[in-house]
Amino acid sequence: MPAPQGSAAPGPVLEDPLPFQADLRAAGPVVHLDKYDVFAMGRYNEVHAALTDWQTFQSAAGVGLSNFRYDKPWRPPSLLLEADPPHHDAPRAVLTKILGPREIRRLGESWATDAEELVEDLLARGKEFDAVTDLAAAFPLRVFPDAVGIPQAGREDLLPYGDHVFNAFGPPNELVAKGAPRVAGLSASIASQCARDVLTADGFGAQIWAAADRGDITEAQAPLIVRSLLTAGVDTTVNGLAVVLYAFATHPDQWDLLREKPALSRTAFDEAVRFESPVQTFFRTTTRDIEVGGALIPEGRKILMFLGSANRDPRRWENPDAFDLNRDPSGHLGFGFGIHQCVGQHIARLEAATILSVLAKRITSIEISGPTRRHHNNTLRAWASLPVRVRTA
Ligand code: OVM
């Protein structure tokens, strides 16, 4: 498949990836992207199958365009994202336990107070605000760094660092170049926040270090596992909250439905993750020749999996372009699938359910009140600004 029109600059596809995704799905189950000489999958079944078959589609050669077999990674690889069994097993088991649904339940109670305060302060200032900066970014930044237990100093580096990491999965375009001058400073700041002695006694960070004390992981692994929380846990949830707010602001009937049935808040978040897929893409690398949909992908090649496209595939989803709380969005690939599926998904869902339940009680309507603006990132489907006007109960 030739590059889409106007692809010298990344603008058009990042502004609206849906037309390209439709072309990609129409072009076949596996497509060669000539510009980068990589393979791509945009249909649900093939993406799902590749994510499930980690033996054939490895992560250890990197989940970006760069192939770690030949190219030195720009940072020490993630022990979770950029690893496969057996190395992946211990770090994954440690985080799965710390971030499990039962383990994090007590956080929900204190987060509810944070959400109420944030929303009351916002409404006290007026009925118009920016749903991205004032809510979708403000809430995770208020609760998540405290839950990890990092110091106050350096928290302003979390979003810029995450933004660069997600750009750095490639391709190496002007978005990556834009981040380059700050990489060393941001990386040093994030690394300093992973050290045992700066972390509070009771957070996820301390629990990771406690796992090292028990011998479940090594002391060398602990700070890199904390780094994964700081990398993968902020920009993702910010954009997940942004899209659920955007979806409700543009689907008022769905907001009415949520207010009638507040228990739908969890479905709402997963439907929003399906609908916009804040993490749009990840690569895998083949460990053997493999035939997919009649095409041969040779060993050692990069395959780009379009999670966002799979989540809009009409072969899998009825009326995929509708944001609809009456559907069952489970099985969406927005958190990935298989052994690498988002280990922080229960945290993300808890953040979303907490803020949505406060909003559903307090706000009768939400609408877009000005020009919306996307934030362009190579991997994330992101928002810079969503001006909204709300009415209160
Ligand atoms: C990590 C990491 C970084 C980016 C994304 C991600 C979505 C994980 O450092 O482990 O998962």
Short mmCIF file of C-alpha atoms and ligand atoms in Angstrom, two decimals:
data_model
loop_
_atom_site.label_atom_id
_atom_site.label_comp_id
_atom_site.label_asym_id
_atom_site.label_seq_id
_atom_site.Cartn_x
_atom_site.Cartn_y
_atom_site.Cartn_z
CA MET A 1 0.00 0.00 0.00
CA PRO A 2 1.44 3.38 -0.94
CA ALA A 3 1.65 6.11 1.68
CA PRO A 4 -1.55 8.11 2.17
CA GLN A 5 -1.76 11.47 0.41
CA GLY A 6 -0.03 14.29 2.21
CA SER A 7 1.91 11.92 4.41
CA ALA A 8 5.21 13.80 4.23
CA ALA A 9 3.94 15.66 7.27
CA PRO A 10 2.11 13.49 9.80
CA GLY A 11 -0.79 15.93 10.06
CA PRO A 12 -3.77 14.56 8.11
CA VAL A 13 -3.81 11.00 9.47
CA LEU A 14 -3.12 12.16 13.03
CA GLU A 15 -5.88 14.76 12.80
CA ASP A 16 -8.37 12.09 11.68
CA PRO A 17 -7.10 8.51 11.32
CA LEU A 18 -10.48 6.99 10.40
CA PRO A 19 -10.35 7.35 6.58
CA PHE A 20 -6.87 5.81 6.49
CA GLN A 21 -7.99 2.99 8.78
CA ALA A 22 -10.92 2.20 6.47
CA ASP A 23 -8.51 2.08 3.49
CA LEU A 24 -6.17 -0.18 5.45
CA ARG A 25 -8.94 -2.65 6.34
CA ALA A 26 -10.19 -2.63 2.74
CA ALA A 27 -6.69 -3.30 1.39
CA GLY A 28 -6.60 -6.74 3.05
CA PRO A 29 -5.86 -8.68 6.22
CA VAL A 30 -2.15 -7.87 5.96
CA VAL A 31 -0.77 -4.92 4.05
CA HIS A 32 2.78 -3.89 3.20
CA LEU A 33 3.38 -0.21 3.97
CA ASP A 34 5.86 0.74 1.28
CA LYS A 35 7.09 3.96 2.84
CA TYR A 36 8.53 2.19 5.90
CA ASP A 37 8.83 -1.36 4.51
CA VAL A 38 6.77 -2.81 7.35
CA PHE A 39 3.62 -4.93 7.44
CA ALA A 40 0.35 -3.70 8.89
CA MET A 41 -2.89 -5.20 10.16
CA GLY A 42 -6.07 -3.20 10.52
CA ARG A 43 -8.77 -5.85 10.89
CA TYR A 44 -9.97 -7.12 14.26
CA ASN A 45 -9.43 -10.86 13.77
CA GLU A 46 -5.83 -10.64 12.60
CA VAL A 47 -4.81 -8.03 15.20
CA HIS A 48 -6.46 -10.11 17.92
CA ALA A 49 -4.72 -13.28 16.72
CA ALA A 50 -1.31 -11.60 16.53
CA LEU A 51 -1.66 -10.15 20.04
CA THR A 52 -2.60 -13.59 21.33
CA ASP A 53 0.37 -15.34 19.64
CA TRP A 54 3.27 -13.72 21.52
CA GLN A 55 5.57 -16.60 20.55
CA THR A 56 5.37 -15.62 16.87
CA PHE A 57 4.86 -11.88 17.34
CA GLN A 58 7.49 -10.86 19.86
CA SER A 59 7.76 -7.63 21.83
CA ALA A 60 11.42 -7.94 22.87
CA ALA A 61 12.63 -6.45 19.56
CA GLY A 62 10.67 -3.34 20.48
CA VAL A 63 7.05 -2.33 19.94
CA GLY A 64 8.00 0.69 17.84
CA LEU A 65 9.35 0.93 14.30
CA SER A 66 12.93 0.51 15.51
CA ASN A 67 14.13 -3.12 15.54
CA PHE A 68 16.17 -3.74 18.72
CA ARG A 69 17.95 -6.63 16.97
CA TYR A 70 19.84 -4.03 14.95
CA ASP A 71 19.20 -0.63 16.50
CA LYS A 72 20.17 0.42 20.00
CA PRO A 73 17.04 1.43 21.96
CA TRP A 74 16.94 5.14 22.87
CA ARG A 75 16.32 4.26 26.54
CA PRO A 76 16.79 1.06 28.56
CA PRO A 77 13.92 -1.14 27.31
CA SER A 78 10.82 -1.54 29.45
CA LEU A 79 10.88 -4.80 31.42
CA LEU A 80 7.17 -5.20 30.64
CA LEU A 81 6.30 -3.64 27.31
CA GLU A 82 9.52 -4.55 25.50
CA ALA A 83 10.07 -8.03 26.93
CA ASP A 84 8.72 -11.54 26.39
CA PRO A 85 8.58 -14.60 28.61
CA PRO A 86 10.52 -15.71 30.55
CA HIS A 87 11.99 -12.25 31.35
CA HIS A 88 8.54 -10.65 31.23
CA ASP A 89 7.02 -13.04 33.78
CA ALA A 90 8.30 -11.77 37.15
CA PRO A 91 7.83 -8.03 36.51
CA ARG A 92 4.36 -8.73 35.11
CA ALA A 93 3.36 -10.92 38.05
CA VAL A 94 4.47 -8.25 40.53
CA LEU A 95 2.48 -5.47 38.83
CA THR A 96 -0.56 -7.67 38.20
CA LYS A 97 -0.81 -8.23 41.94
CA ILE A 98 -0.15 -4.60 43.01
CA LEU A 99 -2.59 -3.18 40.45
CA GLY A 100 -5.27 -5.87 40.87
CA PRO A 101 -8.95 -4.90 41.23
CA ARG A 102 -9.16 -5.94 44.89
CA GLU A 103 -5.82 -4.40 45.82
CA ILE A 104 -6.78 -0.97 44.50
CA ARG A 105 -10.37 -0.85 45.77
CA ARG A 106 -9.51 1.23 48.85
CA LEU A 107 -8.07 3.93 46.57
CA GLY A 108 -11.52 4.46 45.07
CA GLU A 109 -12.86 5.95 48.31
CA SER A 110 -10.19 8.63 48.63
CA TRP A 111 -10.30 9.29 44.87
CA ALA A 112 -14.06 9.98 45.15
CA THR A 113 -13.27 12.84 47.58
CA ASP A 114 -10.61 14.16 45.18
CA ALA A 115 -13.07 13.99 42.28
CA GLU A 116 -15.77 15.84 44.26
CA GLU A 117 -13.35 18.60 45.26
CA LEU A 118 -11.98 18.96 41.76
CA VAL A 119 -15.45 19.17 40.19
CA GLU A 120 -16.79 21.57 42.86
CA ASP A 121 -13.79 23.90 42.45
CA LEU A 122 -14.24 23.82 38.70
CA LEU A 123 -17.98 24.56 38.85
CA ALA A 124 -17.39 27.35 41.37
CA ARG A 125 -15.28 29.08 38.72
CA GLY A 126 -18.01 28.83 36.05
CA LYS A 127 -20.01 26.57 33.81
CA GLU A 128 -17.48 26.67 30.99
CA PHE A 129 -14.10 25.00 31.20
CA ASP A 130 -11.63 22.93 29.22
CA ALA A 131 -12.50 19.24 29.61
CA VAL A 132 -8.89 18.29 28.76
CA THR A 133 -6.74 20.55 30.92
CA ASP A 134 -9.24 21.22 33.73
CA LEU A 135 -10.59 17.68 34.10
CA ALA A 136 -9.04 14.91 31.97
CA ALA A 137 -5.47 15.97 32.82
CA ALA A 138 -6.16 17.49 36.23
CA PHE A 139 -7.74 14.39 37.77
CA PRO A 140 -5.07 11.76 36.95
CA LEU A 141 -2.34 14.25 37.91
CA ARG A 142 -4.09 14.78 41.22
CA VAL A 143 -4.48 11.11 42.18
CA PHE A 144 -2.02 8.92 40.27
CA PRO A 145 1.38 10.39 41.29
CA ASP A 146 0.26 10.19 44.94
CA ALA A 147 -0.83 6.58 44.43
CA VAL A 148 2.61 5.72 43.06
CA GLY A 149 4.17 7.77 45.87
CA ILE A 150 6.54 10.00 43.90
CA PRO A 151 7.72 13.38 45.22
CA GLN A 152 6.03 16.67 44.26
CA ALA A 153 9.13 17.94 42.46
CA GLY A 154 9.28 16.80 38.86
CA ARG A 155 5.61 15.90 38.43
CA GLU A 156 5.40 18.49 35.66
CA ASP A 157 7.71 16.19 33.65
CA LEU A 158 5.29 13.25 33.61
CA LEU A 159 3.14 14.34 30.65
CA PRO A 160 6.01 15.64 28.47
CA TYR A 161 8.00 12.46 29.12
CA GLY A 162 5.05 10.23 28.25
CA ASP A 163 4.32 12.29 25.16
CA HIS A 164 7.88 11.76 23.95
CA VAL A 165 7.91 8.03 24.70
CA PHE A 166 4.73 7.55 22.69
CA ASN A 167 6.15 9.65 19.84
CA ALA A 168 9.42 7.71 19.95
CA PHE A 169 7.68 4.46 18.88
CA GLY A 170 7.98 6.08 15.50
CA PRO A 171 8.18 6.89 12.71
CA PRO A 172 11.14 9.25 13.28
CA ASN A 173 9.37 12.42 12.13
CA GLU A 174 9.19 16.03 13.34
CA LEU A 175 7.16 14.99 16.41
CA VAL A 176 10.15 12.94 17.61
CA ALA A 177 12.58 15.71 16.66
CA LYS A 178 10.49 18.23 18.60
CA GLY A 179 10.98 16.17 21.78
CA ALA A 180 14.70 15.50 21.32
CA PRO A 181 16.09 18.60 23.09
CA ARG A 182 14.31 17.65 26.32
CA VAL A 183 14.89 13.86 26.30
CA ALA A 184 17.96 13.77 28.53
CA GLY A 185 16.46 16.11 31.11
CA LEU A 186 13.07 14.40 31.18
CA SER A 187 14.59 10.91 31.36
CA ALA A 188 16.81 11.94 34.28
CA SER A 189 13.85 13.49 36.07
CA ILE A 190 11.68 10.38 35.66
CA ALA A 191 14.56 8.08 36.69
CA SER A 192 15.13 10.12 39.87
CA GLN A 193 11.45 9.62 40.79
CA CYS A 194 11.85 5.82 40.69
CA ALA A 195 14.50 5.59 43.42
CA ARG A 196 13.54 3.79 46.60
CA ASP A 197 14.45 6.64 48.97
CA VAL A 198 12.24 9.27 47.29
CA LEU A 199 9.07 7.14 47.27
CA THR A 200 6.42 7.29 50.02
CA ALA A 201 6.06 4.26 52.27
CA ASP A 202 2.67 3.07 51.09
CA GLY A 203 2.42 3.66 47.32
CA PHE A 204 2.73 1.39 44.29
CA GLY A 205 6.40 2.39 44.06
CA ALA A 206 7.17 1.17 47.58
CA GLN A 207 5.25 -2.03 46.87
CA ILE A 208 7.46 -2.65 43.83
CA TRP A 209 10.58 -2.17 45.97
CA ALA A 210 9.07 -4.52 48.60
CA ALA A 211 8.78 -7.16 45.87
CA ALA A 212 12.53 -6.73 45.31
CA ASP A 213 13.13 -7.24 49.05
CA ARG A 214 11.17 -10.50 48.86
CA GLY A 215 13.26 -11.59 45.89
CA ASP A 216 10.31 -11.66 43.46
CA ILE A 217 12.26 -9.25 41.23
CA THR A 218 15.82 -7.93 41.49
CA GLU A 219 16.85 -4.55 42.92
CA ALA A 220 18.02 -3.57 39.44
CA GLN A 221 14.55 -4.28 38.03
CA ALA A 222 12.57 -2.30 40.62
CA PRO A 223 13.23 1.26 39.37
CA LEU A 224 12.49 0.28 35.77
CA ILE A 225 9.15 -1.20 36.82
CA VAL A 226 8.31 2.04 38.64
CA ARG A 227 9.31 3.82 35.42
CA SER A 228 6.69 1.78 33.53
CA LEU A 229 3.96 3.14 35.83
CA LEU A 230 5.15 6.71 35.26
CA THR A 231 5.44 6.20 31.49
CA ALA A 232 2.27 4.28 30.74
CA GLY A 233 0.02 5.60 33.49
CA VAL A 234 -0.48 9.29 32.78
CA ASP A 235 -0.87 10.31 29.11
CA THR A 236 -2.99 7.21 28.52
CA THR A 237 -5.51 7.91 31.27
CA VAL A 238 -5.58 11.64 30.44
CA ASN A 239 -6.60 10.83 26.88
CA GLY A 240 -8.94 8.06 27.99
CA LEU A 241 -10.80 10.53 30.21
CA ALA A 242 -10.70 13.17 27.48
CA VAL A 243 -12.37 10.89 24.97
CA VAL A 244 -15.10 9.73 27.32
CA LEU A 245 -15.92 13.39 28.04
CA TYR A 246 -15.78 14.22 24.33
CA ALA A 247 -18.01 11.27 23.52
CA PHE A 248 -20.64 12.35 26.05
CA ALA A 249 -20.46 16.00 24.97
CA THR A 250 -21.23 14.91 21.40
CA HIS A 251 -23.80 12.20 22.32
CA PRO A 252 -26.22 13.91 24.75
CA ASP A 253 -28.64 10.95 24.67
CA GLN A 254 -25.85 8.75 26.04
CA TRP A 255 -25.25 11.25 28.85
CA ASP A 256 -28.95 11.05 29.77
CA LEU A 257 -28.66 7.27 29.78
CA LEU A 258 -25.63 7.35 32.10
CA ARG A 259 -27.47 9.66 34.50
CA GLU A 260 -30.40 7.23 34.55
CA LYS A 261 -28.10 4.24 35.07
CA PRO A 262 -24.89 5.32 36.82
CA ALA A 263 -23.72 1.69 36.84
CA LEU A 264 -23.02 2.19 33.12
CA SER A 265 -19.94 4.31 33.94
CA ARG A 266 -17.62 1.31 33.49
CA THR A 267 -19.18 0.32 30.19
CA ALA A 268 -18.96 3.98 29.16
CA PHE A 269 -15.23 4.13 29.70
CA ASP A 270 -14.50 0.89 27.83
CA GLU A 271 -16.81 1.98 25.01
CA ALA A 272 -14.88 5.26 24.83
CA VAL A 273 -11.58 3.36 24.74
CA ARG A 274 -12.98 1.24 21.90
CA PHE A 275 -14.40 4.31 20.16
CA GLU A 276 -11.17 6.34 20.08
CA SER A 277 -8.43 3.96 21.19
CA PRO A 278 -6.11 6.43 23.00
CA VAL A 279 -3.26 4.01 22.22
CA GLN A 280 -3.68 3.60 18.46
CA THR A 281 -0.86 1.31 17.43
CA PHE A 282 1.96 -0.96 18.54
CA PHE A 283 4.42 -3.04 16.55
CA ARG A 284 5.43 -6.65 16.98
CA THR A 285 8.37 -8.50 15.31
CA THR A 286 8.01 -11.95 13.73
CA THR A 287 10.11 -14.74 15.21
CA ARG A 288 9.44 -17.07 12.23
CA ASP A 289 7.92 -17.03 8.77
CA ILE A 290 4.17 -16.80 9.24
CA GLU A 291 1.25 -16.82 6.82
CA VAL A 292 -1.57 -14.43 7.65
CA GLY A 293 -4.61 -14.17 5.40
CA GLY A 294 -2.74 -15.74 2.47
CA ALA A 295 0.25 -13.40 2.76
CA LEU A 296 3.68 -14.50 3.95
CA ILE A 297 5.40 -12.37 6.55
CA PRO A 298 9.05 -13.44 6.77
CA GLU A 299 10.90 -13.94 10.05
CA GLY A 300 12.34 -10.85 11.71
CA ARG A 301 9.92 -8.31 10.23
CA LYS A 302 8.02 -5.51 11.90
CA ILE A 303 4.21 -5.62 11.89
CA LEU A 304 2.21 -2.56 12.87
CA MET A 305 -1.03 -3.46 14.60
CA PHE A 306 -3.74 -0.82 14.35
CA LEU A 307 -5.66 -1.28 17.60
CA GLY A 308 -7.87 1.71 16.79
CA SER A 309 -8.74 0.27 13.39
CA ALA A 310 -9.56 -3.16 14.85
CA ASN A 311 -11.83 -1.39 17.33
CA ARG A 312 -13.77 0.15 14.39
CA ASP A 313 -13.80 -2.96 12.19
CA PRO A 314 -17.38 -3.53 10.94
CA ARG A 315 -16.53 -7.25 10.62
CA ARG A 316 -16.45 -7.35 14.42
CA TRP A 317 -18.59 -4.43 15.60
CA GLU A 318 -22.14 -3.56 14.66
CA ASN A 319 -22.32 0.14 13.81
CA PRO A 320 -18.66 0.62 14.91
CA ASP A 321 -18.68 4.41 14.55
CA ALA A 322 -21.44 4.86 17.13
CA PHE A 323 -20.63 5.60 20.78
CA ASP A 324 -23.27 3.39 22.32
CA LEU A 325 -23.64 2.41 25.98
CA ASN A 326 -26.07 -0.33 24.98
CA ARG A 327 -23.34 -2.37 23.31
CA ASP A 328 -20.91 -4.70 25.07
CA PRO A 329 -17.50 -3.20 24.28
CA SER A 330 -15.58 -6.00 26.01
CA GLY A 331 -13.18 -7.68 23.66
CA HIS A 332 -12.00 -4.30 22.35
CA LEU A 333 -8.26 -4.13 21.73
CA GLY A 334 -7.70 -0.64 23.16
CA PHE A 335 -5.87 -2.17 26.14
CA GLY A 336 -4.19 -4.70 23.88
CA PHE A 337 -4.85 -8.41 24.39
CA GLY A 338 -3.01 -11.46 25.68
CA ILE A 339 0.01 -11.48 27.98
CA HIS A 340 0.81 -7.79 27.45
CA GLN A 341 -2.72 -6.49 27.94
CA CYS A 342 -2.65 -3.26 29.93
CA VAL A 343 -1.68 -4.13 33.50
CA GLY A 344 -3.00 -0.74 34.66
CA GLN A 345 -6.48 -1.12 33.18
CA HIS A 346 -8.16 -1.45 36.59
CA ILE A 347 -6.55 1.81 37.68
CA ALA A 348 -7.71 3.50 34.48
CA ARG A 349 -11.26 2.18 34.93
CA LEU A 350 -11.32 3.25 38.58
CA GLU A 351 -10.18 6.77 37.71
CA ALA A 352 -12.81 7.01 34.99
CA ALA A 353 -15.67 5.54 37.04
CA THR A 354 -14.82 7.84 39.95
CA ILE A 355 -14.87 11.05 37.94
CA LEU A 356 -17.88 9.98 35.85
CA SER A 357 -20.01 9.15 38.87
CA VAL A 358 -19.34 12.60 40.37
CA LEU A 359 -20.11 14.29 37.05
CA ALA A 360 -23.26 12.23 36.47
CA LYS A 361 -24.65 13.34 39.84
CA ARG A 362 -23.72 16.98 39.41
CA ILE A 363 -24.07 17.76 35.70
CA THR A 364 -27.29 17.48 33.69
CA SER A 365 -25.78 18.30 30.31
CA ILE A 366 -22.39 18.80 28.72
CA GLU A 367 -21.80 20.30 25.29
CA ILE A 368 -18.88 21.49 23.20
CA SER A 369 -18.69 25.29 23.52
CA GLY A 370 -15.82 26.24 21.22
CA PRO A 371 -13.26 24.97 18.74
CA THR A 372 -11.76 21.61 19.75
CA ARG A 373 -8.10 20.90 19.16
CA ARG A 374 -6.28 17.58 18.72
CA HIS A 375 -2.84 16.93 20.15
CA HIS A 376 -0.73 15.10 17.58
CA ASN A 377 1.29 12.11 18.76
CA ASN A 378 2.68 9.19 16.75
CA THR A 379 1.01 6.57 18.96
CA LEU A 380 -1.70 8.33 20.94
CA ARG A 381 -5.01 9.65 19.67
CA ALA A 382 -5.02 12.68 21.86
CA TRP A 383 -6.73 15.96 22.64
CA ALA A 384 -5.15 19.34 23.36
CA SER A 385 -8.36 21.22 24.12
CA LEU A 386 -12.08 20.50 24.50
CA PRO A 387 -13.96 23.64 25.56
CA VAL A 388 -17.27 22.59 27.16
CA ARG A 389 -20.31 24.20 28.74
CA VAL A 390 -22.21 22.30 31.42
CA ARG A 391 -25.53 22.64 33.22
CA THR A 392 -25.70 21.59 36.83
CA ALA A 393 -28.36 19.74 38.81
C1 OVM B 1 6.57 1.04 29.68
C2 OVM B 1 5.47 1.48 28.77
C3 OVM B 1 5.63 2.61 28.02
C4 OVM B 1 4.64 3.02 27.15
C5 OVM B 1 3.48 2.31 27.04
C6 OVM B 1 3.30 1.20 27.80
C7 OVM B 1 1.04 1.04 27.02
C8 OVM B 1 4.30 0.77 28.66
O1 OVM B 1 7.51 1.80 29.86
O2 OVM B 1 6.48 -0.04 30.25
O3 OVM B 1 2.13 0.50 27.72
#
